[in-house]
Tab-separated table of C-alpha atoms in Angstrom:
chain	number	residue	atom	x	y	z
A	1	MET	CA	-19.064	156.307	9.264
A	2	LYS	CA	-18.061	155.101	12.722
A	3	TRP	CA	-15.019	155.626	14.933
A	4	LYS	CA	-13.433	152.655	16.653
A	5	SER	CA	-11.025	153.743	19.408
A	6	GLN	CA	-9.821	156.577	17.132
A	7	LYS	CA	-8.018	154.027	14.975
A	8	LEU	CA	-10.410	153.165	12.164
A	9	LEU	CA	-12.822	154.655	9.707
A	10	ALA	CA	-15.430	152.278	8.329
A	11	TRP	CA	-18.142	152.552	5.715
A	12	ASP	CA	-20.729	150.143	4.383
A	13	LEU	CA	-22.273	150.958	0.993
A	14	MET	CA	-24.902	148.252	0.672
A	15	THR	CA	-27.357	149.661	-1.868
A	16	ALA	CA	-26.435	148.189	-5.226
A	17	ALA	CA	-28.216	150.908	-7.215
A	18	GLN	CA	-26.113	153.627	-5.577
A	19	ALA	CA	-22.869	151.832	-4.735
A	20	ASP	CA	-21.013	152.530	-7.979
A	21	ALA	CA	-21.318	156.315	-7.854
A	22	ALA	CA	-20.976	156.471	-4.078
A	23	ALA	CA	-17.845	154.325	-4.085
A	24	MET	CA	-16.167	156.438	-6.754
A	25	GLU	CA	-16.954	159.638	-4.848
A	26	LEU	CA	-15.736	158.072	-1.607
A	27	HIS	CA	-12.515	156.890	-3.242
A	28	SER	CA	-11.800	160.432	-4.416
A	29	ALA	CA	-12.594	161.889	-1.002
A	30	LEU	CA	-10.399	159.328	0.761
A	31	ASN	CA	-7.407	160.070	-1.411
A	32	ALA	CA	-7.775	163.740	-0.528
A	33	LEU	CA	-8.288	162.876	3.149
A	34	ILE	CA	-5.178	160.693	3.323
A	35	ALA	CA	-3.109	163.420	1.691
A	36	LEU	CA	-4.469	165.907	4.225
A	37	ILE	CA	-3.712	163.622	7.184
A	38	ALA	CA	-0.095	163.387	6.090
A	39	THR	CA	0.276	167.143	6.542
A	40	GLN	CA	-1.219	167.241	10.048
A	41	PRO	CA	0.869	167.434	13.249
A	42	ALA	CA	1.328	164.241	15.252
A	43	SER	CA	-1.009	165.545	17.960
A	44	ASN	CA	-3.937	165.657	15.539
A	45	PRO	CA	-6.420	162.813	16.326
A	46	TRP	CA	-6.636	161.955	12.619
A	47	GLN	CA	-3.026	160.784	12.828
A	48	SER	CA	-4.141	157.865	15.032
A	49	ILE	CA	-6.145	156.264	12.220
A	50	LYS	CA	-4.569	152.907	11.384
A	51	ALA	CA	-6.850	151.787	8.567
A	52	VAL	CA	-9.925	152.668	6.565
A	53	CYS	CA	-12.272	149.808	5.668
A	54	ILE	CA	-15.023	150.088	3.056
A	55	GLY	CA	-17.687	147.518	2.252
A	56	THR	CA	-19.364	148.082	-1.114
A	57	THR	CA	-21.050	146.109	-3.867
A	58	ALA	CA	-18.835	148.031	-6.310
A	59	ALA	CA	-15.830	146.068	-5.033
A	60	ASP	CA	-16.920	143.159	-7.216
A	61	LEU	CA	-16.930	145.268	-10.365
A	62	GLY	CA	-13.177	145.718	-10.634
A	63	GLU	CA	-13.304	149.500	-10.497
A	64	GLU	CA	-10.061	150.934	-11.846
A	65	SER	CA	-10.233	153.659	-9.237
A	66	GLU	CA	-9.550	151.070	-6.535
A	67	SER	CA	-5.970	150.798	-7.723
A	68	ASN	CA	-5.487	154.443	-6.803
A	69	ILE	CA	-6.403	153.924	-3.158
A	70	ARG	CA	-3.499	153.658	-0.790
A	71	SER	CA	-2.765	150.382	0.970
A	72	ALA	CA	-4.170	151.654	4.271
A	73	VAL	CA	-7.638	151.641	2.699
A	74	LEU	CA	-9.249	148.200	2.740
A	75	VAL	CA	-12.002	147.610	0.172
A	76	TYR	CA	-14.213	144.523	0.495
A	77	ASN	CA	-17.482	143.524	-1.076
A	78	SER	CA	-20.639	143.877	0.978
A	79	ALA	CA	-20.989	140.110	1.361
A	80	ALA	CA	-17.631	139.979	3.160
A	81	ILE	CA	-18.834	142.726	5.485
A	82	ALA	CA	-22.060	140.785	6.087
A	83	LEU	CA	-19.987	137.716	7.007
A	84	VAL	CA	-17.925	139.710	9.488
A	85	SER	CA	-21.095	141.214	10.975
A	86	GLY	CA	-21.704	137.741	12.372
A	87	THR	CA	-18.167	136.616	13.225
A	88	GLY	CA	-17.207	139.913	14.853
A	89	GLY	CA	-13.947	140.192	12.939
A	90	PRO	CA	-12.619	137.013	11.299
A	91	LEU	CA	-13.233	136.787	7.565
A	92	LEU	CA	-13.828	133.053	7.899
A	93	GLY	CA	-16.928	130.987	7.193
A	94	CYS	CA	-19.967	131.662	5.037
A	95	VAL	CA	-22.822	134.121	4.873
A	96	LEU	CA	-26.242	133.956	3.277
A	97	VAL	CA	-27.781	137.356	2.587
A	98	ALA	CA	-31.428	137.632	1.545
A	99	GLY	CA	-31.964	141.287	0.776
A	100	VAL	CA	-34.476	143.516	-0.941
A	101	ASP	CA	-33.064	143.554	-4.466
A	102	SER	CA	-30.709	140.580	-4.417
A	103	SER	CA	-29.568	137.559	-2.469
A	104	ARG	CA	-26.054	136.241	-2.163
A	105	ALA	CA	-23.982	133.465	-0.664
A	106	TYR	CA	-20.332	134.125	0.093
A	107	GLY	CA	-17.571	132.282	1.887
A	108	ALA	CA	-13.923	132.646	2.884
A	109	VAL	CA	-11.448	130.152	4.332
A	110	ALA	CA	-8.109	130.370	6.126
A	111	ASP	CA	-5.980	130.035	2.979
A	112	ARG	CA	-7.655	133.220	1.668
A	113	ARG	CA	-9.761	131.476	-0.940
A	114	THR	CA	-13.216	132.980	-1.384
A	115	ALA	CA	-16.299	131.929	-3.302
A	116	ALA	CA	-19.668	133.439	-4.099
A	117	ALA	CA	-22.964	132.460	-5.694
A	118	SER	CA	-26.007	134.479	-6.744
A	119	GLY	CA	-25.896	138.224	-6.029
A	120	TRP	CA	-26.258	139.206	-9.679
A	121	GLY	CA	-28.850	141.864	-8.897
A	122	PRO	CA	-32.521	142.573	-9.617
A	123	VAL	CA	-32.263	142.312	-13.403
A	124	PHE	CA	-31.246	138.664	-12.912
A	125	SER	CA	-33.913	138.147	-10.217
A	126	ASP	CA	-31.781	136.449	-7.563
A	127	GLY	CA	-33.814	133.705	-5.911
A	128	GLY	CA	-34.666	134.295	-2.267
A	129	CYS	CA	-34.634	138.100	-2.273
A	130	ALA	CA	-37.759	140.179	-1.655
A	131	TYR	CA	-37.870	141.367	-5.265
A	132	ASP	CA	-37.889	137.842	-6.665
A	133	VAL	CA	-40.575	136.718	-4.210
A	134	GLY	CA	-42.687	139.763	-5.084
A	135	LEU	CA	-42.229	139.198	-8.807
A	136	ARG	CA	-43.385	135.602	-8.462
A	137	ALA	CA	-46.359	136.804	-6.427
A	138	LEU	CA	-47.400	139.052	-9.318
A	139	SER	CA	-47.091	136.115	-11.685
A	140	ALA	CA	-49.237	133.967	-9.381
A	141	VAL	CA	-51.881	136.711	-9.258
A	142	SER	CA	-52.019	137.032	-13.051
A	143	ARG	CA	-52.280	133.266	-13.433
A	144	ALA	CA	-55.061	133.009	-10.884
A	145	GLN	CA	-56.925	135.853	-12.618
A	146	ASP	CA	-56.960	134.370	-16.114
A	147	GLY	CA	-57.287	130.695	-15.219
A	148	ARG	CA	-53.718	129.517	-15.813
A	149	GLY	CA	-53.083	129.004	-12.117
A	150	ALA	CA	-54.725	128.103	-8.839
A	151	ASP	CA	-56.830	130.486	-6.783
A	152	THR	CA	-54.832	132.229	-4.095
A	153	LEU	CA	-55.266	134.723	-1.278
A	154	LEU	CA	-52.551	136.719	-2.985
A	155	VAL	CA	-55.059	138.156	-5.473
A	156	ASN	CA	-57.036	140.116	-2.889
A	157	ALA	CA	-53.906	140.868	-0.855
A	158	VAL	CA	-52.032	142.376	-3.809
A	159	TYR	CA	-55.046	144.315	-5.086
A	160	ARG	CA	-55.679	145.763	-1.642
A	161	HIS	CA	-52.009	146.614	-1.111
A	162	LEU	CA	-51.771	148.454	-4.432
A	163	GLY	CA	-55.221	150.040	-4.274
A	164	ALA	CA	-56.222	148.264	-7.487
A	165	GLN	CA	-59.802	147.487	-8.470
A	166	ARG	CA	-59.293	145.714	-11.799
A	167	ALA	CA	-56.608	143.871	-13.704
A	168	GLU	CA	-56.030	147.022	-15.756
A	169	ASP	CA	-55.083	148.867	-12.568
A	170	LEU	CA	-52.490	146.218	-11.827
A	171	ILE	CA	-51.012	146.491	-15.308
A	172	ARG	CA	-51.003	150.284	-15.071
A	173	TRP	CA	-49.150	150.071	-11.763
A	174	ALA	CA	-46.568	147.694	-13.237
A	175	ARG	CA	-45.897	150.151	-16.063
A	176	SER	CA	-45.813	153.262	-13.912
A	177	HIS	CA	-42.344	152.953	-12.409
A	178	GLN	CA	-39.976	155.720	-13.460
A	179	SER	CA	-36.764	153.888	-12.570
A	180	ILE	CA	-35.357	150.469	-11.765
A	181	HIS	CA	-35.137	151.518	-8.118
A	182	GLN	CA	-38.862	152.349	-8.011
A	183	ARG	CA	-39.750	149.091	-9.694
A	184	VAL	CA	-37.600	147.019	-7.365
A	185	SER	CA	-38.946	148.780	-4.280
A	186	GLY	CA	-42.562	148.400	-5.379
A	187	VAL	CA	-42.304	144.743	-6.343
A	188	ALA	CA	-40.218	143.846	-3.280
A	189	SER	CA	-42.907	145.305	-1.009
A	190	LEU	CA	-45.172	142.435	-2.083
A	191	ALA	CA	-42.927	139.850	-0.407
A	192	ARG	CA	-44.493	140.484	2.991
A	193	LEU	CA	-47.903	139.698	1.475
A	194	VAL	CA	-46.566	136.291	0.466
A	195	LEU	CA	-45.366	135.717	4.035
A	196	ASP	CA	-48.774	136.719	5.396
A	197	CYS	CA	-50.792	134.592	2.962
A	198	ALA	CA	-48.541	131.573	3.506
A	199	SER	CA	-48.972	131.871	7.272
A	200	ARG	CA	-52.739	131.796	6.675
A	201	GLY	CA	-52.462	128.475	4.875
A	202	ASP	CA	-52.422	129.600	1.238
A	203	SER	CA	-50.767	126.839	-0.778
A	204	VAL	CA	-49.656	129.096	-3.636
A	205	ALA	CA	-47.914	131.542	-1.300
A	206	ASP	CA	-46.408	128.648	0.625
A	207	ALA	CA	-44.965	127.226	-2.596
A	208	LEU	CA	-43.395	130.604	-3.372
A	209	LEU	CA	-41.670	130.657	0.017
A	210	ARG	CA	-40.385	127.127	-0.400
A	211	HIS	CA	-39.051	127.971	-3.853
A	212	ALA	CA	-37.225	131.009	-2.447
A	213	VAL	CA	-35.755	128.942	0.373
A	214	GLY	CA	-34.633	126.334	-2.142
A	215	GLU	CA	-32.817	129.006	-4.141
A	216	LEU	CA	-30.993	130.226	-1.040
A	217	LEU	CA	-30.000	126.667	-0.203
A	218	ARG	CA	-28.647	126.128	-3.718
A	219	ALA	CA	-26.574	129.299	-3.433
A	220	ILE	CA	-24.956	128.404	-0.118
A	221	LYS	CA	-24.351	124.797	-1.190
A	222	ALA	CA	-22.551	126.081	-4.292
A	223	VAL	CA	-20.226	128.181	-2.126
A	224	VAL	CA	-19.651	125.362	0.352
A	225	ALA	CA	-18.732	123.012	-2.505
A	226	LYS	CA	-16.358	125.526	-4.133
A	227	LEU	CA	-14.475	125.954	-0.853
A	228	GLY	CA	-14.445	122.236	-0.061
A	229	LEU	CA	-16.284	122.739	3.217
A	230	ASP	CA	-18.640	119.898	2.358
A	231	ARG	CA	-15.690	117.495	2.145
A	232	SER	CA	-13.871	118.596	5.287
A	233	ARG	CA	-16.869	117.859	7.513
A	234	GLN	CA	-15.568	120.451	9.961
A	235	PRO	CA	-18.097	122.894	11.453
A	236	PHE	CA	-18.060	126.372	9.934
A	237	SER	CA	-19.882	129.588	10.774
A	238	LEU	CA	-22.867	130.451	8.588
A	239	VAL	CA	-24.192	133.972	9.078
A	240	LEU	CA	-27.818	134.609	8.112
A	241	ALA	CA	-28.376	138.251	7.217
A	242	GLY	CA	-30.729	140.530	5.337
A	243	PRO	CA	-34.279	141.854	5.744
A	244	MET	CA	-35.885	138.659	4.444
A	245	LEU	CA	-34.359	136.661	7.299
A	246	SER	CA	-36.387	137.923	10.244
A	247	ASP	CA	-36.914	135.870	13.365
A	248	GLY	CA	-40.203	134.058	13.813
A	249	THR	CA	-41.331	134.071	10.176
A	250	LEU	CA	-42.396	131.011	8.228
A	251	PHE	CA	-39.691	131.859	5.718
A	252	MET	CA	-36.983	131.611	8.374
A	253	GLN	CA	-38.494	128.393	9.692
A	254	TYR	CA	-38.362	126.799	6.247
A	255	LEU	CA	-34.812	128.027	5.683
A	256	LEU	CA	-33.491	126.622	8.953
A	257	GLU	CA	-35.117	123.281	8.123
A	258	VAL	CA	-33.430	122.952	4.728
A	259	LEU	CA	-30.090	124.216	6.040
A	260	LYS	CA	-30.094	121.543	8.724
A	261	ASP	CA	-30.373	118.832	6.085
A	262	GLY	CA	-28.522	120.520	3.218
A	263	VAL	CA	-25.460	121.868	5.060
A	264	PRO	CA	-25.363	119.883	8.317
A	265	THR	CA	-21.919	121.147	9.391
A	266	ALA	CA	-23.011	124.801	9.315
A	267	ASP	CA	-23.075	126.575	12.672
A	268	VAL	CA	-25.821	129.159	12.117
A	269	ILE	CA	-25.154	132.570	13.673
A	270	TYR	CA	-26.647	136.042	13.279
A	271	PRO	CA	-25.333	139.611	12.842
A	272	LEU	CA	-23.865	141.299	15.907
A	273	GLY	CA	-23.922	144.813	14.471
A	274	ASP	CA	-24.450	146.929	11.376
A	275	GLY	CA	-22.281	147.148	8.284
A	276	ALA	CA	-20.099	150.016	9.476
A	277	GLU	CA	-19.356	148.213	12.739
A	278	ALA	CA	-18.536	145.052	10.804
A	279	ALA	CA	-16.145	146.961	8.533
A	280	ALA	CA	-14.348	148.245	11.636
A	281	TRP	CA	-14.197	144.740	13.146
A	282	LEU	CA	-12.721	143.430	9.902
A	283	ALA	CA	-10.060	146.136	9.870
A	284	LEU	CA	-9.142	145.357	13.483
A	285	TRP	CA	-8.879	141.650	12.703
A	286	LEU	CA	-6.741	142.261	9.621
A	287	LEU	CA	-4.426	144.505	11.640
A	288	ASN	CA	-4.148	141.861	14.366
A	289	PRO	CA	-5.957	138.494	14.112
A	290	GLN	CA	-5.374	138.029	17.852
A	291	ASN	CA	-7.667	140.942	18.720
A	292	PRO	CA	-10.567	139.799	20.932
A	293	THR	CA	-13.915	139.433	19.169
A	294	PRO	CA	-17.456	139.729	20.555
A	295	PRO	CA	-19.321	136.518	21.470
A	296	LEU	CA	-21.222	134.870	18.628
A	297	ARG	CA	-24.971	135.343	18.395
A	298	ARG	CA	-26.868	132.088	17.880
A	299	GLY	CA	-30.384	133.476	18.171
A	300	LEU	CA	-32.273	136.523	16.943
């Protein structure tokens, strides 16, 4: 939660595995809070709050509880908040998020149309997220071990990372996870091994990175096409966000290369702040689109 000039309350609930329960609890708390504010004297600082903005993955699920939230509470999906983290307020343009458990492309235009692609979550193995890259690394290791695939540095890297000595240890590890969250976290941790092996010239790891980049490109191109941005030929902001999109990595290099050719009118920018700050910027912009916004960030 962050204050913005004593006018806004903003939250960002980004973890998909926890967003549903957290959002429902927050909705209940907000209803009680708003009722309490109404009873406070005008001198109380809580009376100066103009809007509450929440970014949550649960916003896409059509929660019935959202209909009970008063109009002063603004609920947007986390992709919208990620977009605003780069624009500093305007909900205009596109965003490509490559996260731990999912990846997503999202866009919004001036006539309030929005579009999204990917972002289905770890069970669907969204291409370009750390979990999907890690899962494909495990597949590459198993194939290299039994002769179905090419030799790769990933075998030793994965075994060393997991403390495994034999294939049975690897299988035991894969079966040991007590929850989806543990499985996703464990598998996603292997993505950095793919980055390392690819940077050392491993062709199998390199192919995994290029596949992931291709999936991200397909997602953003789908959004661009749905919104007609490919036909307008006008430049639009494209925010790159998420832990997979770190500066200086081979993965980022490959992504920027395919974006340049695949979506040539995209003006690539990067997040200016965290999710809570972005939620506050969005609320300010919705209250008054003429509010000044921070300068765009074109480099990490």
